[in-house]
PDB file of C-alpha atoms and ligand atoms in Angstrom:
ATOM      1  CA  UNK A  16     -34.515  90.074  53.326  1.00 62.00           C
ATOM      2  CA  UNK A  17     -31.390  91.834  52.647  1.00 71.00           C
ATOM      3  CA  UNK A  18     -30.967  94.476  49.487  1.00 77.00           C
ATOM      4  CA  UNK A  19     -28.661  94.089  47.022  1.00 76.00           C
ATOM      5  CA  UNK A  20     -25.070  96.277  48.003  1.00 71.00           C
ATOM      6  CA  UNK A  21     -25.414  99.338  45.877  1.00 71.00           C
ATOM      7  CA  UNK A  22     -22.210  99.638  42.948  1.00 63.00           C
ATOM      8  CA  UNK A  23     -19.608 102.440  43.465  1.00 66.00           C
ATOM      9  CA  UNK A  24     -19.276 104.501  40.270  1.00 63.00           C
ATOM     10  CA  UNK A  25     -16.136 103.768  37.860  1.00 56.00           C
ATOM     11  CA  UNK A  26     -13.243 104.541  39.073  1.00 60.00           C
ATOM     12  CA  UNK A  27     -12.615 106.377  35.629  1.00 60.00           C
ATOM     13  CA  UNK A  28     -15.212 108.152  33.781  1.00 60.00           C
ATOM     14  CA  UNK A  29     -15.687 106.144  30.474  1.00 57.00           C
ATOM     15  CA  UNK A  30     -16.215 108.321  26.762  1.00 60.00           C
ATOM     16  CA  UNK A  31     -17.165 105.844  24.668  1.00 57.00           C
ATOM     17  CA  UNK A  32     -16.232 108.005  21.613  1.00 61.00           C
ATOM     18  CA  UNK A  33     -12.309 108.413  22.754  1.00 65.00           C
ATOM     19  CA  UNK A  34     -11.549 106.074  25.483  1.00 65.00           C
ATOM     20  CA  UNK A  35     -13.826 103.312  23.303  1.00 79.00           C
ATOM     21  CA  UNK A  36     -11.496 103.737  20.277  1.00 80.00           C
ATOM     22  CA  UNK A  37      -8.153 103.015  22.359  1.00 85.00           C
ATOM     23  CA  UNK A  38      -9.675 100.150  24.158  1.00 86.00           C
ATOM     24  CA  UNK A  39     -10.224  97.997  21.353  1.00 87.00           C
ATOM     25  CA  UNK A  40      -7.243  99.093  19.476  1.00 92.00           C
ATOM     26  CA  UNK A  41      -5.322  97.641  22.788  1.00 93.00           C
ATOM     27  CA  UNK A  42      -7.742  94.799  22.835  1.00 93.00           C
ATOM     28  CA  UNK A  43      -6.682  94.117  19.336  1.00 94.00           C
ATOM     29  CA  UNK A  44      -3.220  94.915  19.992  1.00 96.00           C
ATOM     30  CA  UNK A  45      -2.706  92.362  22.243  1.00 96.00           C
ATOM     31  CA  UNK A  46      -4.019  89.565  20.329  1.00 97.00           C
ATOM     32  CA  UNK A  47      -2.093  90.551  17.433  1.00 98.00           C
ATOM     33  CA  UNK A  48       1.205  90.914  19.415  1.00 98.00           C
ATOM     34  CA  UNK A  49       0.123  87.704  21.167  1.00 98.00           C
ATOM     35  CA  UNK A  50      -0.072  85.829  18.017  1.00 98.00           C
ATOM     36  CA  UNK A  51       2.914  87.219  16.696  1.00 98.00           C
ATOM     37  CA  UNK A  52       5.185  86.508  19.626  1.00 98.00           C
ATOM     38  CA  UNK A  53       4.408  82.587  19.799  1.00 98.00           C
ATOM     39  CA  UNK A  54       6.107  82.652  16.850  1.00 98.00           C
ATOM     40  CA  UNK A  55       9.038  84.560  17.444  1.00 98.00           C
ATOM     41  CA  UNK A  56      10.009  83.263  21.411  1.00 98.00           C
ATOM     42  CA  UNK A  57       9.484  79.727  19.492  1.00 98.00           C
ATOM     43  CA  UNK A  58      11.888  79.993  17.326  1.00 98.00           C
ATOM     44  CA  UNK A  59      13.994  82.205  19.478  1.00 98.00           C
ATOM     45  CA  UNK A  60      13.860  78.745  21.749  1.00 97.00           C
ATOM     46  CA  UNK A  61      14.208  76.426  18.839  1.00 97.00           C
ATOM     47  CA  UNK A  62      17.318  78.252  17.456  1.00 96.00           C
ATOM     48  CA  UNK A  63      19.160  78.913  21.292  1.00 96.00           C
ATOM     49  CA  UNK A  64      18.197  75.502  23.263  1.00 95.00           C
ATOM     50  CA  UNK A  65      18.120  73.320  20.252  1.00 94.00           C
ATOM     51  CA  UNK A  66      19.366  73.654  16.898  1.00 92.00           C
ATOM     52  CA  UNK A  67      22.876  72.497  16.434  1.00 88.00           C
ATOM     53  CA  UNK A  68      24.881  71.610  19.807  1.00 90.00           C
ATOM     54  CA  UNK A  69      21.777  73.242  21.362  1.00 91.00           C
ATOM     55  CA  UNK A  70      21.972  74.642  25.226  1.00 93.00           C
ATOM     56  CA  UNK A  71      25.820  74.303  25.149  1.00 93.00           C
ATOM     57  CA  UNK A  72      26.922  76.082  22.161  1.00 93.00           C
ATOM     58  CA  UNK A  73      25.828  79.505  24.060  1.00 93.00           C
ATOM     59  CA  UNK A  74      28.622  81.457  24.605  1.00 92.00           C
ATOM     60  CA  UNK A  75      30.266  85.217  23.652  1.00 92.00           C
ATOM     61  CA  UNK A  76      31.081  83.772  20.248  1.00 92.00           C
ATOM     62  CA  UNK A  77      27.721  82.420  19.532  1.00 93.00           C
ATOM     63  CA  UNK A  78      25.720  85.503  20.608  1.00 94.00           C
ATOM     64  CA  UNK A  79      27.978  87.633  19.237  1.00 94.00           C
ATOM     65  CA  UNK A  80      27.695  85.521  15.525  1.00 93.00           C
ATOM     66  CA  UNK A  81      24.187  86.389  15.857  1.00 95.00           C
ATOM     67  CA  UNK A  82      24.069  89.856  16.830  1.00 96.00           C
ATOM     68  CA  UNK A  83      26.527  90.668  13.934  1.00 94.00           C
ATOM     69  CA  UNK A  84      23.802  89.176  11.421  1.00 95.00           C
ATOM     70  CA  UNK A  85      21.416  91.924  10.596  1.00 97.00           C
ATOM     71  CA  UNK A  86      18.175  89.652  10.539  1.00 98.00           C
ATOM     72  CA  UNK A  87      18.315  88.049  14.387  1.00 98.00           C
ATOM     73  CA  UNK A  88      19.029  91.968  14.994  1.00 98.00           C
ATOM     74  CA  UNK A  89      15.855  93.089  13.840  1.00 98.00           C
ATOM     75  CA  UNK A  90      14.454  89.471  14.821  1.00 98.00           C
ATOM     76  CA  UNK A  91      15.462  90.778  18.500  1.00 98.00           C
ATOM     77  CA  UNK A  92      14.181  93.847  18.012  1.00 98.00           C
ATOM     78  CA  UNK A  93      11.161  92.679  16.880  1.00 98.00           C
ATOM     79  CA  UNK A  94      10.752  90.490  19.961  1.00 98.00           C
ATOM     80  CA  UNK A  95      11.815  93.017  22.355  1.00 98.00           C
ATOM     81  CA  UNK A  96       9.874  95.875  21.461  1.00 98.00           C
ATOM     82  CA  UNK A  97       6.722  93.428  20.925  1.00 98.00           C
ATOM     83  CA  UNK A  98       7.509  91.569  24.609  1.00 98.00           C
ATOM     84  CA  UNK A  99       7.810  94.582  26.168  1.00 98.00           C
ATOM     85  CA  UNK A 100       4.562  96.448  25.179  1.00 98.00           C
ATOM     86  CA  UNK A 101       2.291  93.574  25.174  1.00 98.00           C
ATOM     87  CA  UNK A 102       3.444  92.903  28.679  1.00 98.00           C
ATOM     88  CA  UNK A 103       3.254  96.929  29.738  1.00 98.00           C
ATOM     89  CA  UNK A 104      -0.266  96.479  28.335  1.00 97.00           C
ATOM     90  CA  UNK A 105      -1.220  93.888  30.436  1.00 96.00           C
ATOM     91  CA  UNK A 106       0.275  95.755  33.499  1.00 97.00           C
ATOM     92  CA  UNK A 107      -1.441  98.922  32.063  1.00 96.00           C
ATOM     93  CA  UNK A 108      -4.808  97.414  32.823  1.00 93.00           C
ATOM     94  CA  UNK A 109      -3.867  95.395  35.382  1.00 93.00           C
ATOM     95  CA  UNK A 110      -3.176  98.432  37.461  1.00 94.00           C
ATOM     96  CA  UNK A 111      -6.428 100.723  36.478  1.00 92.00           C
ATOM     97  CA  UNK A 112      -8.255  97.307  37.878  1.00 90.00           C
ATOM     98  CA  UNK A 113      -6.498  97.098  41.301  1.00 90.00           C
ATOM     99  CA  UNK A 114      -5.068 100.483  42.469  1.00 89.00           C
ATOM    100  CA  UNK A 115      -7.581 102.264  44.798  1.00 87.00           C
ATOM    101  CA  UNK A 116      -6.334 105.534  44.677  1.00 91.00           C
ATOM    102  CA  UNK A 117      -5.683 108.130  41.976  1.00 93.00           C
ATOM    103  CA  UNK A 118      -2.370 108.832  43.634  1.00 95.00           C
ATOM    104  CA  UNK A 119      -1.444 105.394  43.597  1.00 95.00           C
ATOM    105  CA  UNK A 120      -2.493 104.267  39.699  1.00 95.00           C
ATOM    106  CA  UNK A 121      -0.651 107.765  38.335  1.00 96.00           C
ATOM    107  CA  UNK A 122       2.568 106.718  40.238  1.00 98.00           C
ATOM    108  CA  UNK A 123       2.677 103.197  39.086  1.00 97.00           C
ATOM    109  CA  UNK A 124       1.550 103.922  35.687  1.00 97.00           C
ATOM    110  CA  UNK A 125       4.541 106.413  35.111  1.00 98.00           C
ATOM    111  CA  UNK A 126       6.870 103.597  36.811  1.00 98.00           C
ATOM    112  CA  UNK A 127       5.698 101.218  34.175  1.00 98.00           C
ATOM    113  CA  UNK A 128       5.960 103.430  31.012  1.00 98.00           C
ATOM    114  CA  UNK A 129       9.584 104.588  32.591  1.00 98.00           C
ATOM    115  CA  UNK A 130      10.847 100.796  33.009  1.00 98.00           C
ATOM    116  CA  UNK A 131       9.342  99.672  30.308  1.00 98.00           C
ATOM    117  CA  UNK A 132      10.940 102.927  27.862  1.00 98.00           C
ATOM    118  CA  UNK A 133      13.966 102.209  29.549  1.00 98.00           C
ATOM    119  CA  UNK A 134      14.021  98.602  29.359  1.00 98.00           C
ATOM    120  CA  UNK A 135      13.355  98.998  25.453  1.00 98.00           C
ATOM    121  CA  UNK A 136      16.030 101.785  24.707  1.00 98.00           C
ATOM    122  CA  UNK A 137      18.875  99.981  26.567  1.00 98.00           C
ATOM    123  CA  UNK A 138      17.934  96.383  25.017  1.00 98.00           C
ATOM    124  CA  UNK A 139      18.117  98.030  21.348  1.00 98.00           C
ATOM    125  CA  UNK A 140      21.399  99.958  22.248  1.00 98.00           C
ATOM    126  CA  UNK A 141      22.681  96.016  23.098  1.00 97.00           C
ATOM    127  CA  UNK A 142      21.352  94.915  19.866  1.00 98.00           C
ATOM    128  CA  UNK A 143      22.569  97.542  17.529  1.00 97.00           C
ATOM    129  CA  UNK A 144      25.706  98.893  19.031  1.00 96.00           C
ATOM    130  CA  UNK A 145      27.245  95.150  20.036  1.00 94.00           C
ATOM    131  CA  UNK A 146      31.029  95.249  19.395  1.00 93.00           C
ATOM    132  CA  UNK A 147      31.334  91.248  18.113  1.00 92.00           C
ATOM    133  CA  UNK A 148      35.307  91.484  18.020  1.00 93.00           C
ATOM    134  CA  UNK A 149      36.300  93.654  20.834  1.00 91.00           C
ATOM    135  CA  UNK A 150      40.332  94.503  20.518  1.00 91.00           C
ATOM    136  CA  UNK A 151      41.100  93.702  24.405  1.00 90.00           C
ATOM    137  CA  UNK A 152      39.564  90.481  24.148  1.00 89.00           C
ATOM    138  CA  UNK A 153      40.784  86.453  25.157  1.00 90.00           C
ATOM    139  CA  UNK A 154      41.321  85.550  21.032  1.00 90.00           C
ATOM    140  CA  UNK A 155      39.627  82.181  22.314  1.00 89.00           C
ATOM    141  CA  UNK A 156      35.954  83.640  22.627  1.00 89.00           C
ATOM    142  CA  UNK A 157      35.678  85.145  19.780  1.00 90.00           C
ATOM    143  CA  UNK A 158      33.942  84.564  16.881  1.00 89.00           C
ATOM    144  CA  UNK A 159      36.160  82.958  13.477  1.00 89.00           C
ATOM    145  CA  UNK A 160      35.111  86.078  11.561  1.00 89.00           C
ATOM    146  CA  UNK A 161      37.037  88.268  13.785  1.00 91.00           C
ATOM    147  CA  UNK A 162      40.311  86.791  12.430  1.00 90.00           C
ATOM    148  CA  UNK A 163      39.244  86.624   8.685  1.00 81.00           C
TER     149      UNK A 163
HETATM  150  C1  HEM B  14      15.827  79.131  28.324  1.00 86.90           C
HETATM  151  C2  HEM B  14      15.318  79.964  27.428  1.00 86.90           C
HETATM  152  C3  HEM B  14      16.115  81.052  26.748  1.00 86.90           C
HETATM  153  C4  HEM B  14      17.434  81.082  26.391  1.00 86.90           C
HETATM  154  C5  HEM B  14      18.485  79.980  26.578  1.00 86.90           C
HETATM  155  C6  HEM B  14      17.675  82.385  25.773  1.00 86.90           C
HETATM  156  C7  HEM B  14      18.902  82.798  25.280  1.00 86.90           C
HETATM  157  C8  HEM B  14      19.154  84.031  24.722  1.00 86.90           C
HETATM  158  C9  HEM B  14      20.418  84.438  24.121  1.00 86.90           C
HETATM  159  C10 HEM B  14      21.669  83.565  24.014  1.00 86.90           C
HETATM  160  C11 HEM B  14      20.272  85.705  23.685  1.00 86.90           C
HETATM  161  C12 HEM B  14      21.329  86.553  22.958  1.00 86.90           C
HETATM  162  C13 HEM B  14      20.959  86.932  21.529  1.00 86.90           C
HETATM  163  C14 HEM B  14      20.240  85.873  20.739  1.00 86.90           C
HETATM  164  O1  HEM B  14      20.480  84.683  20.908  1.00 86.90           O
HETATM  165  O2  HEM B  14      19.371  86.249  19.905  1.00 86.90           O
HETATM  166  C15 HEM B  14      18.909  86.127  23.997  1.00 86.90           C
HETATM  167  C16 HEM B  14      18.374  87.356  23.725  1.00 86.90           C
HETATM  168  C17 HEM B  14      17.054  87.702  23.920  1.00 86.90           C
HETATM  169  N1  HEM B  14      16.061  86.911  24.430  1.00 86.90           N
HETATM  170 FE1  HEM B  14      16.275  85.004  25.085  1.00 86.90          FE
HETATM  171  N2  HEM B  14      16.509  83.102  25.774  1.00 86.90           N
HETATM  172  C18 HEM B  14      15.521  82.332  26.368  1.00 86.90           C
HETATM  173  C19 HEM B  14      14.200  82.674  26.556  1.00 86.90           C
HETATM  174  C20 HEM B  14      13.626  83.872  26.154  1.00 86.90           C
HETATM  175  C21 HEM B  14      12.205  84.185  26.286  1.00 86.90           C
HETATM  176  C22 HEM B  14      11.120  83.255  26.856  1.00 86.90           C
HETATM  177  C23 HEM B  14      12.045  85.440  25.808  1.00 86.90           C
HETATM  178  C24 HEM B  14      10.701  86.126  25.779  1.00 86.90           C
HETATM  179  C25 HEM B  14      10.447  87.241  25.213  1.00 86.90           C
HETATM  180  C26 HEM B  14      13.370  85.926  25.383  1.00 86.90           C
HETATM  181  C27 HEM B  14      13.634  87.171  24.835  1.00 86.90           C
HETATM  182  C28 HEM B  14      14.877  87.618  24.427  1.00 86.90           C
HETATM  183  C29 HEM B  14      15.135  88.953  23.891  1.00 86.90           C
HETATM  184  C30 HEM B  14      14.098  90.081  23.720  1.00 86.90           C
HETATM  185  C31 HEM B  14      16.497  89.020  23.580  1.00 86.90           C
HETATM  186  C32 HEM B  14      17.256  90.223  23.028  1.00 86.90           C
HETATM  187  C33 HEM B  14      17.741  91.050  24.241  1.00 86.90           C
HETATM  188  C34 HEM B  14      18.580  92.252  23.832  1.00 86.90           C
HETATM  189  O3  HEM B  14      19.819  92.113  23.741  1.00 86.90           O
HETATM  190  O4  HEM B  14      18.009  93.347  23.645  1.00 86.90           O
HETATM  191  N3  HEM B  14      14.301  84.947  25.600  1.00 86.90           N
HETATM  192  N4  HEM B  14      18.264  85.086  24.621  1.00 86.90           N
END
Protein backbone atom coordinates (compact mmCIF):
# COMPACT_ATOMS: atom_id res chain seq x y z
CA UNK A 1 0.00 0.00 0.00
CA UNK A 2 1.20 3.34 -0.87
CA UNK A 3 1.75 6.31 1.96
CA UNK A 4 0.16 9.31 1.85
CA UNK A 5 2.61 12.21 -0.20
CA UNK A 6 4.05 14.17 2.65
CA UNK A 7 2.81 18.34 2.54
CA UNK A 8 5.52 20.95 1.69
CA UNK A 9 5.56 23.68 4.36
CA UNK A 10 3.72 27.17 3.53
CA UNK A 11 5.09 28.94 1.20
CA UNK A 12 4.81 31.96 3.74
CA UNK A 13 5.26 31.62 7.34
CA UNK A 14 1.79 32.44 8.90
CA UNK A 15 1.63 34.85 12.50
CA UNK A 16 -1.61 34.48 13.41
CA UNK A 17 -1.39 37.62 15.64
CA UNK A 18 -0.35 40.09 12.53
CA UNK A 19 -0.84 38.35 9.33
CA UNK A 20 -4.40 36.93 11.04
CA UNK A 21 -5.60 40.53 11.61
CA UNK A 22 -5.02 41.66 7.81
CA UNK A 23 -6.51 38.54 6.47
CA UNK A 24 -9.84 38.97 7.70
CA UNK A 25 -9.85 42.65 7.40
CA UNK A 26 -9.26 41.77 3.45
CA UNK A 27 -11.69 38.96 3.80
CA UNK A 28 -14.12 41.49 5.04
CA UNK A 29 -13.01 44.02 2.70
CA UNK A 30 -13.95 42.29 -0.13
CA UNK A 31 -17.37 41.43 0.77
CA UNK A 32 -18.04 44.85 1.76
CA UNK A 33 -16.60 46.36 -1.49
CA UNK A 34 -18.39 43.48 -3.24
CA UNK A 35 -21.67 44.47 -1.90
CA UNK A 36 -21.13 47.94 -2.43
CA UNK A 37 -20.11 47.78 -6.06
CA UNK A 38 -23.35 45.79 -7.31
CA UNK A 39 -24.83 48.75 -6.52
CA UNK A 40 -22.83 51.28 -8.01
CA UNK A 41 -21.78 49.36 -11.70
CA UNK A 42 -25.81 48.85 -11.62
CA UNK A 43 -26.69 51.98 -11.71
CA UNK A 44 -23.62 53.11 -13.51
CA UNK A 45 -25.33 50.58 -16.31
CA UNK A 46 -28.84 51.70 -15.67
CA UNK A 47 -27.96 55.44 -16.06
CA UNK A 48 -25.31 54.91 -19.41
CA UNK A 49 -27.16 51.93 -21.45
CA UNK A 50 -30.61 52.83 -20.41
CA UNK A 51 -32.10 55.77 -18.96
CA UNK A 52 -33.24 58.30 -21.44
CA UNK A 53 -32.14 57.63 -25.26
CA UNK A 54 -30.00 54.96 -23.53
CA UNK A 55 -26.75 53.41 -25.52
CA UNK A 56 -26.98 56.25 -28.12
CA UNK A 57 -27.05 59.36 -26.20
CA UNK A 58 -23.17 58.61 -25.26
CA UNK A 59 -21.17 61.07 -26.61
CA UNK A 60 -18.46 64.11 -25.50
CA UNK A 61 -21.48 66.15 -24.49
CA UNK A 62 -23.09 63.55 -22.41
CA UNK A 63 -19.95 62.46 -20.49
CA UNK A 64 -18.84 65.65 -20.21
CA UNK A 65 -22.61 66.81 -18.56
CA UNK A 66 -21.78 64.26 -16.12
CA UNK A 67 -18.34 64.78 -15.21
CA UNK A 68 -19.14 68.54 -14.64
CA UNK A 69 -21.81 67.38 -11.90
CA UNK A 70 -19.99 66.95 -8.67
CA UNK A 71 -22.01 63.77 -7.47
CA UNK A 72 -21.31 61.19 -10.67
CA UNK A 73 -17.65 62.70 -9.88
CA UNK A 74 -17.40 61.31 -6.61
CA UNK A 75 -19.96 58.49 -7.83
CA UNK A 76 -16.87 57.63 -10.27
CA UNK A 77 -14.57 57.96 -7.84
CA UNK A 78 -16.23 55.91 -5.64
CA UNK A 79 -16.44 53.14 -8.24
CA UNK A 80 -13.00 53.45 -9.39
CA UNK A 81 -11.11 53.44 -6.36
CA UNK A 82 -13.54 50.53 -4.99
CA UNK A 83 -13.12 48.44 -8.61
CA UNK A 84 -9.73 48.80 -8.53
CA UNK A 85 -8.76 47.52 -5.01
CA UNK A 86 -11.24 44.84 -4.73
CA UNK A 87 -9.91 43.53 -7.98
CA UNK A 88 -5.95 44.13 -6.84
CA UNK A 89 -7.16 42.10 -3.85
CA UNK A 90 -8.25 39.34 -5.64
CA UNK A 91 -4.99 39.38 -7.77
CA UNK A 92 -3.13 39.94 -4.41
CA UNK A 93 -4.07 36.46 -3.33
CA UNK A 94 -4.39 35.06 -6.41
CA UNK A 95 -0.70 35.43 -6.90
CA UNK A 96 0.64 34.28 -3.20
CA UNK A 97 -1.54 30.98 -4.32
CA UNK A 98 0.15 30.32 -7.72
CA UNK A 99 3.67 31.88 -7.98
CA UNK A 100 6.36 29.26 -7.07
CA UNK A 101 9.09 31.37 -6.43
CA UNK A 102 9.85 34.24 -4.06
CA UNK A 103 11.41 36.06 -6.98
CA UNK A 104 8.51 35.63 -9.00
CA UNK A 105 5.45 36.65 -6.32
CA UNK A 106 7.71 39.97 -5.19
CA UNK A 107 7.92 41.00 -8.93
CA UNK A 108 4.33 40.55 -9.75
CA UNK A 109 3.10 41.84 -6.56
CA UNK A 110 4.97 45.27 -7.11
CA UNK A 111 3.55 45.14 -10.88
CA UNK A 112 0.11 44.93 -9.44
CA UNK A 113 0.29 47.64 -6.69
CA UNK A 114 2.20 49.89 -9.56
CA UNK A 115 -0.75 49.35 -12.24
CA UNK A 116 -3.18 49.34 -10.02
CA UNK A 117 -1.70 53.01 -8.15
CA UNK A 118 -1.34 54.12 -11.49
CA UNK A 119 -4.48 53.06 -12.92
CA UNK A 120 -6.25 54.88 -9.85
CA UNK A 121 -4.24 58.26 -9.95
CA UNK A 122 -4.70 58.77 -13.74
CA UNK A 123 -8.59 57.72 -13.65
CA UNK A 124 -9.16 60.47 -10.76
CA UNK A 125 -6.97 63.09 -12.66
CA UNK A 126 -9.81 62.27 -15.69
CA UNK A 127 -12.50 62.71 -13.24
CA UNK A 128 -11.51 65.82 -11.45
CA UNK A 129 -9.49 67.81 -13.88
CA UNK A 130 -12.08 67.16 -17.09
CA UNK A 131 -12.25 70.42 -19.11
CA UNK A 132 -16.31 70.03 -20.17
CA UNK A 133 -16.06 73.18 -22.60
CA UNK A 134 -12.70 73.08 -24.12
CA UNK A 135 -12.06 76.59 -26.20
CA UNK A 136 -10.64 74.73 -29.49
CA UNK A 137 -13.53 72.63 -29.67
CA UNK A 138 -16.37 71.65 -32.79
CA UNK A 139 -19.32 74.06 -30.91
CA UNK A 140 -21.52 70.94 -32.03
CA UNK A 141 -20.21 68.46 -29.22
CA UNK A 142 -20.47 70.35 -26.61
CA UNK A 143 -22.55 70.47 -23.89
CA UNK A 144 -25.67 73.52 -23.86
CA UNK A 145 -24.09 74.84 -20.66
CA UNK A 146 -21.01 75.79 -22.40
CA UNK A 147 -22.90 78.53 -24.30
CA UNK A 148 -25.07 79.77 -21.30
C1 LIG B 1 -21.44 48.51 -21.59
C2 LIG B 1 -21.23 48.91 -20.34
C3 LIG B 1 -20.65 50.25 -19.98
C4 LIG B 1 -20.79 51.46 -20.60
C5 LIG B 1 -21.60 51.79 -21.86
C6 LIG B 1 -20.01 52.43 -19.82
C7 LIG B 1 -19.90 53.77 -20.14
C8 LIG B 1 -19.15 54.69 -19.43
C9 LIG B 1 -19.10 56.12 -19.70
C10 LIG B 1 -19.86 56.83 -20.82
C11 LIG B 1 -18.27 56.68 -18.80
C12 LIG B 1 -17.91 58.17 -18.68
C13 LIG B 1 -18.37 58.81 -17.37
C14 LIG B 1 -19.70 58.36 -16.85
O1 LIG B 1 -20.61 58.05 -17.61
O2 LIG B 1 -19.85 58.29 -15.60
C15 LIG B 1 -17.77 55.61 -17.94
C16 LIG B 1 -16.89 55.77 -16.90
C17 LIG B 1 -16.53 54.77 -16.02
N1 LIG B 1 -16.95 53.47 -16.02
FE1 LIG B 1 -18.20 52.63 -17.38
N2 LIG B 1 -19.43 51.78 -18.76
C18 LIG B 1 -19.79 50.44 -18.81
C19 LIG B 1 -19.43 49.45 -17.93
C20 LIG B 1 -18.65 49.64 -16.80
C21 LIG B 1 -18.35 48.60 -15.82
C22 LIG B 1 -18.85 47.14 -15.87
C23 LIG B 1 -17.55 49.16 -14.89
C24 LIG B 1 -17.01 48.39 -13.71
C25 LIG B 1 -16.38 48.89 -12.72
C26 LIG B 1 -17.33 50.57 -15.28
C27 LIG B 1 -16.57 51.49 -14.59
C28 LIG B 1 -16.38 52.81 -14.95
C29 LIG B 1 -15.53 53.75 -14.22
C30 LIG B 1 -14.70 53.44 -12.97
C31 LIG B 1 -15.61 54.98 -14.89
C32 LIG B 1 -14.87 56.27 -14.53
C33 LIG B 1 -13.51 56.23 -15.27
C34 LIG B 1 -12.70 57.50 -15.05
O3 LIG B 1 -12.83 58.44 -15.86
O4 LIG B 1 -11.89 57.53 -14.10
N3 LIG B 1 -18.02 50.82 -16.44
N4 LIG B 1 -18.33 54.42 -18.35
Amino acid sequence: MSTAPELSSPKRPVSHSTLGRAQRWSWVFQRVSGVILIVLIFTHLFINLWWGDGINQIDFAFVAGKLANPFWQWFDFAMLTLAMIHGANGMRMIIDDYARSPWMRTTLQWALRIATLVIIVLGTLVLFTFDPCPADADPSLLPTFCFE
